[in-house]
Amino acid sequence: MWISPQSGYPLRSLLTLRWPIMWMGCRGLPRGGPPRRPYRKEVLPTPDTPVVFVTAAEIRQYLRAQGIPFQDGHSCLRTPSPFLGPRGAEAENWTEGSPHSLFIDKTTGHFLCTGSLAEGNWEDFQASVEGGAAGSWASEGKGSETVDSQSNDVLRIWDRAVPLAELPDQEEIQVARTMFNLAKVSDATLKLFNVRYLRAARSLVFPWFSPGGLSLRGLKLLKAEGQGEGVCYVETTLPRPSAYHNLFGLPLINLRDVEVVLTSRELDSLALHQATGLPTLALPRGLAFLPPTLLPYLEQFRRIVLWLGDDLRAWEAAKLFARKLNPKRCSLVRPGDQHPRPLEALTQGLNLQRILRSALPAGHKSIVSFRQLREEVLGELSNVEQVAGVRWGRFPDLNRLLKGHRKGELTVFTGPTGSGKTTFISEYALDLCTQGVNTLWGSFEISNVRLARIMLTQFAMGRLEERLEEYDEWADRFEDLALYFMTFHGQQNIRTVVDTMHHAVYVYDICHVIIDNLQFMMGQEQLSSDRIAAQDYIVGAFRKFATDNSCHVTLVIHPRKEDNDKELQTASIFGSAKASQEADNVLILQDRKLVTGPGKRYLQVAKNRFDGDVGVFPLEFNKNSLTFSPSAKGKARLKKVKDDNELDPKKPPSRKGGGASGKQKDKAAQTPPP
């Protein structure tokens, strides 16, 4: 089992053998150690200082106007770099094989000079070209330093690590090889990739060298821990994961190489290269993220094979990454019994060359027959739990109804004013985010500071104002989550919001977007028009976005005004029926405390397109931790709601809207388990 936690532990603790390891399932625990390193979480642009959304056509037009030669690549435009000398002189000598070129991302306009390692956004590039600031950029190039303030600590760890074959005890070598399944990986391969072993921490050490291989920029340490009958791998990166952009194996790539295999683990790259001799690269954060900053280093390849793992999550990640890399040049190794991970395939004695030849092209124009789908269907039937999606850790009853959180779906969430919709949905999303679901929050009703305070309280399971001495510990852990915020506030144009969502999916590999709430998408320009038609258009836009980008969208919608003594139904959602029709899931936060007293708040799953299960379960709000998840002592009891066709004919039919009545639900919630 492979996990890739977001870690950033104090180096002093590592060097003194008091290294706190992050265990799977324990990501919510604080970590001790010295004060945190300075680090600023990146946020998406505010309306006051927006990022310029530039198209590839506009980039080409600008380069032509400035007289800058360029070549059109797979995902980037390649030009001479103004950060390496006078632009005119370099342009005259620049050829297709020039090793020092500047790459401009055709989707975002972000540029990277692979020679000086200068990078920035499209506006920065324009300023450097028009303002003559290239000299200052080049003098401040990131290549002049190894890993800024952490360089000394990184070098100390690297110097203490030794090649595995040079360990003095043969028994220790054998134990290390067994822990990391390196029985068939030769010492020559480990030496070629410069892999070392840190005896004190019992960890493999993978280096991050600069593109030329001249300086050490960072490290990844991998530790194997026994967990039941299996092994749990825990990794730590230096610097922190957000700044760790290593393509492991890049110094071994030749400028003449035209084909490469991408893997999600360094160990898989070792096995693949040894068995096939092909160039191999490992992504820095596995299945979670492919930083666009790395795309320039992959431009030279005419064919890229993605062999990321042996389950459906790896298959979904491979298809997502292929979109960034240009599907026309990508091929994917489909997971299956005959296609395990590369390291496992080498251990089992399988023919890795044959598996690579069976890779499927990522860019199909159309599906013409079931023959092309039968393997996909078999994969879903063989991996029912994985198809169901990511399961919640805090809401077991939600797992029993929805089965999991799946990409490409639209969830509509509603509830009465003041019932705690934002508080519940923040915990709902935080639960998924801590399990590796990259999340984008669009909160238009409350400020991001207030929302972050709520989520941090839920993350720490208690109010930090009463224990401020722990704030830095919890804030460090919270920063390492793949959580981003749109900094819009108040009424916003739907096109601006969707453009920002597209940007986030491309740059941060966002898998879950929360919009709170739809009414704020219907700005001032809609006051004089048909608001129902406007809402239908907005819902349709979010539905299309979720499908096209394989991204789950949770949309909060206020209900119509209802009598306090009536429970909400699907028909209570504001606007037309399009919202509930387009939605894959409809969740209703019912609040009957005004009628039956405090504590009668429960969640109703009113629609579930995945397998049809609907039902209700009570919620108990904990004011101290701002959470709705059930306590460890007494979890909420689930009551399934049968369809009208399945009701006992002797019993009176349920009222219009489906589901049990409010009294029946309250009674069910109060009934103790047998």
mmCIF file of N, CA, C and O in Angstrom, residues 174-185 204 224 231 233 265 267-268 271 341-348:
data_model
loop_
_atom_site.group_PDB
_atom_site.id
_atom_site.type_symbol
_atom_site.label_atom_id
_atom_site.label_comp_id
_atom_site.label_asym_id
_atom_site.label_seq_id
_atom_site.Cartn_x
_atom_site.Cartn_y
_atom_site.Cartn_z
ATOM 1 N N GLN A 174 20.409 -7.055 3.541
ATOM 2 C CA GLN A 174 19.322 -7.951 3.175
ATOM 3 C C GLN A 174 17.998 -7.488 3.764
ATOM 4 O O GLN A 174 16.952 -7.541 3.104
ATOM 5 N N VAL A 175 18.014 -7.012 5.009
ATOM 6 C CA VAL A 175 16.797 -6.514 5.646
ATOM 7 C C VAL A 175 16.265 -5.297 4.893
ATOM 8 O O VAL A 175 15.060 -5.180 4.635
ATOM 9 N N ALA A 176 17.153 -4.385 4.522
ATOM 10 C CA ALA A 176 16.737 -3.188 3.789
ATOM 11 C C ALA A 176 16.149 -3.559 2.435
ATOM 12 O O ALA A 176 15.127 -3.001 2.005
ATOM 13 N N ARG A 177 16.765 -4.491 1.739
ATOM 14 C CA ARG A 177 16.244 -4.910 0.430
ATOM 15 C C ARG A 177 14.871 -5.565 0.583
ATOM 16 O O ARG A 177 13.983 -5.364 -0.258
ATOM 17 N N THR A 178 14.688 -6.324 1.651
ATOM 18 C CA THR A 178 13.393 -6.967 1.867
ATOM 19 C C THR A 178 12.318 -5.936 2.192
ATOM 20 O O THR A 178 11.195 -6.021 1.696
ATOM 21 N N MET A 179 12.656 -4.946 3.028
ATOM 22 C CA MET A 179 11.688 -3.918 3.414
ATOM 23 C C MET A 179 11.151 -3.165 2.203
ATOM 24 O O MET A 179 9.965 -2.856 2.121
ATOM 25 N N PHE A 180 12.035 -2.873 1.252
ATOM 26 C CA PHE A 180 11.635 -2.059 0.108
ATOM 27 C C PHE A 180 11.440 -2.877 -1.166
ATOM 28 O O PHE A 180 11.335 -2.312 -2.258
ATOM 29 N N ASN A 181 11.414 -4.202 -1.027
ATOM 30 C CA ASN A 181 11.146 -5.089 -2.160
ATOM 31 C C ASN A 181 12.166 -4.892 -3.281
ATOM 32 O O ASN A 181 11.825 -4.815 -4.461
ATOM 33 N N LEU A 182 13.447 -4.817 -2.892
ATOM 34 C CA LEU A 182 14.513 -4.555 -3.861
ATOM 35 C C LEU A 182 15.307 -5.811 -4.197
ATOM 36 O O LEU A 182 16.454 -5.716 -4.639
ATOM 37 N N ALA A 183 14.701 -6.971 -4.019
ATOM 38 C CA ALA A 183 15.434 -8.223 -4.221
ATOM 39 C C ALA A 183 16.011 -8.327 -5.626
ATOM 40 O O ALA A 183 17.120 -8.841 -5.823
ATOM 41 N N LYS A 184 15.276 -7.819 -6.633
ATOM 42 C CA LYS A 184 15.728 -7.950 -8.018
ATOM 43 C C LYS A 184 16.246 -6.647 -8.610
ATOM 44 O O LYS A 184 16.526 -6.585 -9.805
ATOM 45 N N VAL A 185 16.359 -5.619 -7.787
ATOM 46 C CA VAL A 185 16.947 -4.358 -8.257
ATOM 47 C C VAL A 185 18.434 -4.393 -7.937
ATOM 48 O O VAL A 185 18.829 -4.548 -6.781
ATOM 49 N N LEU A 204 15.290 4.919 2.642
ATOM 50 C CA LEU A 204 15.958 5.185 1.372
ATOM 51 C C LEU A 204 15.954 6.692 1.126
ATOM 52 O O LEU A 204 15.004 7.390 1.475
ATOM 53 N N ALA A 224 9.758 2.341 5.293
ATOM 54 C CA ALA A 224 8.799 1.238 5.249
ATOM 55 C C ALA A 224 8.473 0.812 6.673
ATOM 56 O O ALA A 224 9.375 0.534 7.464
ATOM 57 N N VAL A 231 2.783 -3.652 4.241
ATOM 58 C CA VAL A 231 3.805 -2.652 4.501
ATOM 59 C C VAL A 231 3.244 -1.284 4.148
ATOM 60 O O VAL A 231 2.594 -1.112 3.110
ATOM 61 N N TYR A 233 4.297 2.550 3.361
ATOM 62 C CA TYR A 233 5.425 3.397 3.001
ATOM 63 C C TYR A 233 5.104 4.849 3.358
ATOM 64 O O TYR A 233 4.052 5.363 3.006
ATOM 65 N N ARG A 265 6.196 6.345 -8.411
ATOM 66 C CA ARG A 265 7.117 6.031 -7.314
ATOM 67 C C ARG A 265 8.535 5.897 -7.858
ATOM 68 O O ARG A 265 8.747 5.380 -8.962
ATOM 69 N N LEU A 267 10.800 3.875 -6.747
ATOM 70 C CA LEU A 267 11.160 2.459 -6.830
ATOM 71 C C LEU A 267 10.692 1.847 -8.142
ATOM 72 O O LEU A 267 11.358 0.967 -8.707
ATOM 73 N N ASP A 268 9.525 2.282 -8.632
ATOM 74 C CA ASP A 268 9.031 1.777 -9.914
ATOM 75 C C ASP A 268 9.926 2.227 -11.068
ATOM 76 O O ASP A 268 10.148 1.481 -12.032
ATOM 77 N N ALA A 271 12.961 -0.053 -11.228
ATOM 78 C CA ALA A 271 12.646 -1.364 -11.805
ATOM 79 C C ALA A 271 12.457 -1.275 -13.315
ATOM 80 O O ALA A 271 12.940 -2.128 -14.072
ATOM 81 N N ARG A 341 2.178 -2.992 -10.466
ATOM 82 C CA ARG A 341 3.179 -1.928 -10.460
ATOM 83 C C ARG A 341 4.487 -2.434 -11.081
ATOM 84 O O ARG A 341 4.789 -3.630 -11.011
ATOM 85 N N PRO A 342 5.280 -1.535 -11.677
ATOM 86 C CA PRO A 342 6.533 -1.997 -12.299
ATOM 87 C C PRO A 342 7.435 -2.774 -11.355
ATOM 88 O O PRO A 342 8.017 -3.784 -11.754
ATOM 89 N N LEU A 343 7.584 -2.321 -10.097
ATOM 90 C CA LEU A 343 8.454 -3.037 -9.167
ATOM 91 C C LEU A 343 7.915 -4.426 -8.877
ATOM 92 O O LEU A 343 8.671 -5.409 -8.832
ATOM 93 N N GLU A 344 6.593 -4.550 -8.699
ATOM 94 C CA GLU A 344 5.997 -5.857 -8.456
ATOM 95 C C GLU A 344 6.093 -6.733 -9.694
ATOM 96 O O GLU A 344 6.287 -7.953 -9.598
ATOM 97 N N ALA A 345 5.947 -6.131 -10.883
ATOM 98 C CA ALA A 345 6.083 -6.896 -12.118
ATOM 99 C C ALA A 345 7.487 -7.462 -12.257
ATOM 100 O O ALA A 345 7.676 -8.615 -12.676
ATOM 101 N N LEU A 346 8.499 -6.666 -11.901
ATOM 102 C CA LEU A 346 9.880 -7.159 -11.950
ATOM 103 C C LEU A 346 10.084 -8.288 -10.949
ATOM 104 O O LEU A 346 10.711 -9.304 -11.262
ATOM 105 N N THR A 347 9.520 -8.130 -9.745
ATOM 106 C CA THR A 347 9.656 -9.160 -8.715
ATOM 107 C C THR A 347 8.990 -10.460 -9.140
ATOM 108 O O THR A 347 9.496 -11.554 -8.857
ATOM 109 N N GLN A 348 7.851 -10.361 -9.832
ATOM 110 C CA GLN A 348 7.117 -11.547 -10.261
ATOM 111 C C GLN A 348 7.694 -12.162 -11.533
ATOM 112 O O GLN A 348 7.212 -13.200 -11.988
#
